[in-house]
Amino acid sequence: MDYDMYVVQGLIASCFLVTHALIVIAASNMRSMDYDMSRKPIDRTHKSCRSRALVLLIVVATNTASVLLFSDAGSSAIGIRFGERNRCIPFIDPGNLSFLNLNVTEYALSATHAELVHLHGRLTIAKSLVETLLGDRANASNMVATGEDEKQVAADSKWPWELTGELKQAVGPHKLPLGSTPNMRTDQLFPTLGQACSRFRNELERYMNYKPGGECPSDELFAQRLMLKGCEPLPRRRCRPRSPEGYVEPTPLPASLWAIPPDTSILWDAYTCKNYSCLVNRGKIKGTHHYDCIDCFNLLNGRENRRWTRDDTKLSYSIDAVLAAKPNGTVRIGLDLGGGSGTFAAQMQERGVTVVTTSMNFDGPFNSFIASRGLVPMHLSIAHRLPFFDGTLDIVHSMHLLSHWIPDVILEFALFDIYRVLRPGGLFWLDHFYCLGGQMNTTYVPMFDRIGFNKVRWNARRKLDRGIKMNEWYLSALLEKPMA
């Protein structure tokens, strides 16, 4: 019930009670008027009956009005409209304050009850949301446990054509014999395969066309071209590559670092040169100037064994100067990107540092030659994610491989990948990075700044081997991954 209603009802009831009392007092006084002013007696019987009837009538009337007043019907009948703010509130009799306090307390309790009902409704909604979230989490766990997510992955990764034969076996997926494992959270194994392989159906089917358990086709050049198109890594094959005839044991370390291996150590089918003598002297042959690593195989009387031994304080840094930038013995393992025939790794090996060398076989057995020197080769293109865990390498070196011939986005991905595999405080040696003069400050300097390396050394000079008009520049830099 509204507070205004209680106030008005209380005031009207007080008026009725006061009026009732006054009438009763007046009626009782009428008995003293049994005699007139001359003290003459009057008809007491008649007067008494009339007085009692009047009092009874007044009492019934006032009680009936009170009952009607405090009922809903009475409120409507007398035309009281509660809650209207334009009504005047009459003076409150202090004697009725206890009655009003009781009504105010009842109103406050009613409002509190309404607020509790509102809060209960909000709590119910919140409980429903929490139950929904927990239910979704449970469903996700059940999907993992039952392999539902793997089915979805398999559906999303469907090949654009129907796989058959060895290609189907290589692509998978294949069910795990012991079912789902906690580490993998799947009951299927998906063999690693480059995403771009699905774009080259004819080449991929040709690569996988062999007799399982037999001899692999002699297709090294074809396979490498498929890798360079983005089909990297290539699918595994169930065949055995042919071994060279007359193979002999390699030269022992450390002599192997600077020794030319025997010709019978590799197969020469994929290369223009058919022996190491041809490779060593390739720089003297007319028309071979286009090779990027024209004298990389000349370990005896060429410049290979002198590389990175002299520091000119400009573009050419020495290995000893770079290692001196860190506390002695803290550069232990590293990576050389596009390392040619592995000479950088050989120089580092002599200083107690183990370096893995990535290289492609561009008309030469670079990976086989690196291995023959007792070093670790890795047949990997610049577009491939580096197969090392985060923060594990002490140094990464790159000479000539990283340059403006790589699309900007691919180059930035590669630089961030180098940052990823370096440990905090690790070194990135950018060796003779070359680009056009207009690209240096507009493209590459901002790119290196975005990566987040600290600059230990930074040198830029013109590249003049093709003339000053070409406006080509070299950049050598020693960069450090921040400690935090």
Short mmCIF file of C-alpha atoms in Angstrom, two decimals, residues 206-454:
data_model
loop_
_atom_site.label_atom_id
_atom_site.label_comp_id
_atom_site.label_asym_id
_atom_site.label_seq_id
_atom_site.Cartn_x
_atom_site.Cartn_y
_atom_site.Cartn_z
CA ARG A 206 55.06 -37.51 -60.10
CA TYR A 207 57.22 -37.15 -57.02
CA MET A 208 55.24 -39.88 -55.23
CA ASN A 209 55.24 -42.22 -58.22
CA TYR A 210 57.68 -45.00 -57.25
CA LYS A 211 57.69 -48.61 -56.16
CA PRO A 212 57.29 -48.83 -52.36
CA GLY A 213 60.27 -50.59 -50.84
CA GLY A 214 62.32 -50.15 -54.01
CA GLU A 215 64.82 -47.62 -55.27
CA CYS A 216 63.89 -43.93 -55.29
CA PRO A 217 63.87 -42.10 -58.63
CA SER A 218 66.88 -39.89 -59.35
CA ASP A 219 64.87 -36.66 -59.12
CA GLU A 220 66.86 -34.35 -56.82
CA LEU A 221 66.56 -31.34 -59.10
CA PHE A 222 62.84 -31.87 -59.65
CA ALA A 223 62.24 -32.26 -55.89
CA GLN A 224 64.13 -29.06 -55.08
CA ARG A 225 62.13 -27.07 -57.60
CA LEU A 226 58.95 -28.38 -55.99
CA MET A 227 60.28 -27.21 -52.60
CA LEU A 228 61.00 -23.74 -53.96
CA LYS A 229 57.38 -23.49 -55.14
CA GLY A 230 56.31 -23.80 -51.51
CA CYS A 231 55.82 -27.58 -51.26
CA GLU A 232 58.10 -27.70 -48.25
CA PRO A 233 58.54 -29.99 -46.50
CA LEU A 234 58.04 -32.60 -49.15
CA PRO A 235 56.13 -35.75 -48.20
CA ARG A 236 58.15 -38.71 -46.98
CA ARG A 237 58.73 -41.60 -49.35
CA ARG A 238 59.03 -45.34 -48.76
CA CYS A 239 61.98 -45.91 -51.06
CA ARG A 240 65.78 -46.09 -50.84
CA PRO A 241 67.98 -43.52 -52.64
CA ARG A 242 70.79 -45.01 -54.68
CA SER A 243 74.26 -44.97 -53.10
CA PRO A 244 77.33 -43.92 -55.15
CA GLU A 245 79.62 -46.64 -56.38
CA GLY A 246 83.07 -46.84 -54.79
CA TYR A 247 82.06 -44.89 -51.68
CA VAL A 248 84.89 -44.54 -49.14
CA GLU A 249 84.99 -43.39 -45.52
CA PRO A 250 85.17 -39.59 -45.06
CA THR A 251 88.29 -37.73 -43.98
CA PRO A 252 88.52 -37.53 -40.16
CA LEU A 253 88.19 -34.27 -38.25
CA PRO A 254 89.76 -31.74 -38.07
CA ALA A 255 91.46 -32.35 -41.43
CA SER A 256 88.06 -32.75 -43.12
CA LEU A 257 87.22 -29.08 -42.47
CA TRP A 258 89.54 -27.99 -45.29
CA ALA A 259 89.81 -31.12 -47.42
CA ILE A 260 88.17 -31.79 -50.80
CA PRO A 261 86.20 -35.03 -50.51
CA PRO A 262 86.56 -37.86 -53.04
CA ASP A 263 84.33 -37.78 -56.10
CA THR A 264 82.79 -41.11 -55.10
CA SER A 265 81.18 -39.55 -52.03
CA ILE A 266 78.08 -38.37 -53.94
CA LEU A 267 75.90 -38.93 -57.02
CA TRP A 268 76.47 -36.37 -59.79
CA ASP A 269 73.28 -36.91 -61.81
CA ALA A 270 71.68 -33.55 -60.98
CA TYR A 271 74.70 -31.28 -61.59
CA THR A 272 76.49 -29.78 -64.57
CA CYS A 273 79.88 -30.63 -63.07
CA LYS A 274 80.51 -34.35 -62.62
CA ASN A 275 83.43 -34.14 -60.20
CA TYR A 276 84.88 -31.83 -57.53
CA SER A 277 87.73 -30.72 -59.74
CA CYS A 278 85.16 -29.11 -62.02
CA LEU A 279 83.55 -27.35 -59.06
CA VAL A 280 86.85 -26.10 -57.65
CA ASN A 281 87.82 -24.56 -60.99
CA ARG A 282 84.37 -23.39 -61.98
CA GLY A 283 85.33 -19.75 -61.44
CA LYS A 284 87.91 -20.03 -64.19
CA ILE A 285 85.43 -21.39 -66.73
CA LYS A 286 83.90 -18.89 -69.18
CA GLY A 287 80.17 -18.31 -68.70
CA THR A 288 80.02 -19.39 -65.05
CA HIS A 289 80.00 -15.90 -63.53
CA HIS A 290 76.29 -16.15 -62.75
CA TYR A 291 76.85 -18.60 -59.89
CA ASP A 292 76.31 -17.04 -56.48
CA CYS A 293 78.99 -19.15 -54.85
CA ILE A 294 81.42 -19.46 -57.73
CA ASP A 295 84.49 -20.27 -55.65
CA CYS A 296 82.89 -21.86 -52.58
CA PHE A 297 84.42 -25.28 -53.30
CA ASN A 298 87.98 -24.00 -53.63
CA LEU A 299 89.24 -24.67 -50.11
CA LEU A 300 92.96 -24.96 -50.93
CA ASN A 301 94.15 -21.84 -52.74
CA GLY A 302 91.07 -19.60 -52.90
CA ARG A 303 89.64 -17.05 -50.48
CA GLU A 304 87.44 -19.45 -48.54
CA ASN A 305 89.95 -20.19 -45.79
CA ARG A 306 90.56 -16.45 -45.28
CA ARG A 307 86.96 -15.35 -44.98
CA TRP A 308 85.83 -13.65 -41.72
CA THR A 309 89.41 -13.53 -40.43
CA ARG A 310 89.96 -9.78 -40.98
CA ASP A 311 87.91 -6.87 -39.59
CA ASP A 312 88.06 -3.65 -41.63
CA THR A 313 85.74 -1.79 -39.19
CA LYS A 314 83.43 -1.17 -42.15
CA LEU A 315 81.37 -3.85 -43.89
CA SER A 316 83.60 -6.83 -43.17
CA TYR A 317 83.46 -8.09 -39.59
CA SER A 318 85.76 -10.79 -38.26
CA ILE A 319 84.54 -13.80 -36.31
CA ASP A 320 86.91 -13.00 -33.45
CA ALA A 321 85.59 -9.44 -33.16
CA VAL A 322 81.98 -10.66 -33.14
CA LEU A 323 82.67 -13.30 -30.49
CA ALA A 324 84.42 -10.66 -28.38
CA ALA A 325 81.10 -8.80 -28.12
CA LYS A 326 79.90 -11.48 -25.68
CA PRO A 327 81.54 -13.02 -22.59
CA ASN A 328 84.04 -15.73 -23.47
CA GLY A 329 82.42 -19.11 -24.06
CA THR A 330 78.81 -17.89 -24.12
CA VAL A 331 78.48 -18.23 -27.92
CA ARG A 332 78.28 -22.02 -28.29
CA ILE A 333 75.68 -22.97 -30.90
CA GLY A 334 74.35 -21.14 -33.92
CA LEU A 335 72.90 -21.11 -37.41
CA ASP A 336 74.25 -19.91 -40.76
CA LEU A 337 71.50 -19.07 -43.23
CA GLY A 338 72.42 -19.67 -46.87
CA GLY A 339 75.89 -20.77 -45.85
CA GLY A 340 77.07 -22.01 -49.26
CA SER A 341 79.67 -24.75 -48.77
CA GLY A 342 79.85 -24.34 -44.97
CA THR A 343 83.01 -22.25 -44.54
CA PHE A 344 81.51 -20.00 -41.86
CA ALA A 345 80.58 -23.10 -39.84
CA ALA A 346 84.11 -24.46 -40.33
CA GLN A 347 85.65 -21.23 -39.05
CA MET A 348 83.35 -21.29 -36.03
CA GLN A 349 84.07 -24.98 -35.43
CA GLU A 350 87.76 -24.15 -35.05
CA ARG A 351 86.75 -21.73 -32.29
CA GLY A 352 84.62 -24.26 -30.46
CA VAL A 353 81.22 -23.10 -31.76
CA THR A 354 78.81 -25.56 -33.38
CA VAL A 355 76.93 -24.03 -36.33
CA VAL A 356 74.20 -25.60 -38.48
CA THR A 357 74.30 -24.48 -42.12
CA THR A 358 71.25 -24.13 -44.36
CA SER A 359 71.90 -24.40 -48.07
CA MET A 360 70.17 -25.28 -51.32
CA ASN A 361 71.79 -27.40 -54.08
CA PHE A 362 71.84 -24.83 -56.88
CA ASP A 363 73.73 -26.80 -59.55
CA GLY A 364 76.15 -28.09 -56.95
CA PRO A 365 76.19 -30.66 -54.11
CA PHE A 366 76.36 -28.04 -51.36
CA ASN A 367 74.64 -30.09 -48.64
CA SER A 368 76.76 -33.16 -49.36
CA PHE A 369 79.92 -31.05 -49.40
CA ILE A 370 79.07 -29.49 -46.00
CA ALA A 371 78.52 -32.94 -44.52
CA SER A 372 81.81 -34.22 -45.95
CA ARG A 373 83.60 -31.47 -44.00
CA GLY A 374 82.21 -32.86 -40.74
CA LEU A 375 79.61 -30.11 -40.39
CA VAL A 376 75.79 -30.18 -40.11
CA PRO A 377 73.87 -29.29 -43.31
CA MET A 378 70.16 -28.45 -43.51
CA HIS A 379 68.38 -28.50 -46.89
CA LEU A 380 66.04 -25.60 -46.27
CA SER A 381 64.71 -22.61 -48.21
CA ILE A 382 64.38 -19.08 -46.84
CA ALA A 383 60.58 -19.42 -46.78
CA HIS A 384 60.65 -22.33 -44.33
CA ARG A 385 60.08 -21.79 -40.61
CA LEU A 386 63.34 -22.38 -38.76
CA PRO A 387 63.17 -25.85 -37.15
CA PHE A 388 64.50 -24.71 -33.78
CA PHE A 389 62.70 -24.05 -30.52
CA ASP A 390 62.26 -20.53 -29.17
CA GLY A 391 65.28 -18.90 -27.53
CA THR A 392 67.79 -21.71 -28.12
CA LEU A 393 70.54 -20.32 -30.37
CA ASP A 394 73.43 -18.07 -29.37
CA ILE A 395 74.11 -16.65 -32.84
CA VAL A 396 72.52 -16.51 -36.30
CA HIS A 397 74.58 -15.43 -39.32
CA SER A 398 73.43 -14.62 -42.83
CA MET A 399 75.50 -13.41 -45.79
CA HIS A 400 73.92 -12.43 -49.13
CA LEU A 401 70.87 -14.66 -48.65
CA LEU A 402 68.79 -11.92 -47.06
CA SER A 403 68.46 -9.04 -49.49
CA HIS A 404 66.01 -7.08 -51.60
CA TRP A 405 65.28 -10.04 -53.87
CA ILE A 406 62.99 -11.42 -51.14
CA PRO A 407 59.45 -9.95 -50.95
CA ASP A 408 59.17 -7.53 -48.04
CA VAL A 409 56.55 -9.55 -46.16
CA ILE A 410 58.54 -12.80 -46.47
CA LEU A 411 61.68 -10.99 -45.32
CA GLU A 412 59.94 -9.58 -42.26
CA PHE A 413 58.61 -13.02 -41.34
CA ALA A 414 62.14 -14.40 -41.68
CA LEU A 415 63.61 -11.69 -39.44
CA PHE A 416 61.01 -12.27 -36.74
CA ASP A 417 61.74 -16.00 -36.98
CA ILE A 418 65.44 -15.29 -36.41
CA TYR A 419 64.49 -13.18 -33.39
CA ARG A 420 62.37 -16.08 -32.12
CA VAL A 421 65.10 -18.75 -32.16
CA LEU A 422 67.76 -16.51 -30.59
CA ARG A 423 68.13 -16.61 -26.82
CA PRO A 424 67.97 -13.32 -24.88
CA GLY A 425 71.29 -11.62 -25.53
CA GLY A 426 71.85 -13.71 -28.67
CA LEU A 427 73.53 -12.16 -31.71
CA PHE A 428 72.24 -11.72 -35.26
CA TRP A 429 75.08 -11.05 -37.69
CA LEU A 430 73.64 -9.52 -40.86
CA ASP A 431 76.53 -9.79 -43.30
CA HIS A 432 76.52 -7.71 -46.53
CA PHE A 433 72.77 -7.25 -46.86
CA TYR A 434 72.27 -5.41 -50.15
CA CYS A 435 69.46 -3.30 -51.54
CA LEU A 436 68.77 -0.21 -53.66
CA GLY A 437 69.61 3.15 -52.17
CA GLY A 438 65.99 4.29 -52.14
CA GLN A 439 64.95 1.22 -50.14
CA MET A 440 67.45 1.54 -47.31
CA ASN A 441 65.77 4.25 -45.23
CA THR A 442 62.21 3.86 -46.50
CA THR A 443 61.81 0.09 -46.20
CA TYR A 444 64.59 -1.83 -44.47
CA VAL A 445 65.74 0.45 -41.63
CA PRO A 446 62.13 0.80 -40.35
CA MET A 447 61.71 -2.98 -40.74
CA PHE A 448 64.76 -3.73 -38.59
CA ASP A 449 63.53 -1.23 -36.02
CA ARG A 450 60.18 -3.04 -35.83
CA ILE A 451 61.87 -6.35 -35.10
CA GLY A 452 63.29 -4.96 -31.87
CA PHE A 453 67.02 -5.78 -32.01
CA ASN A 454 69.61 -3.66 -30.23
#
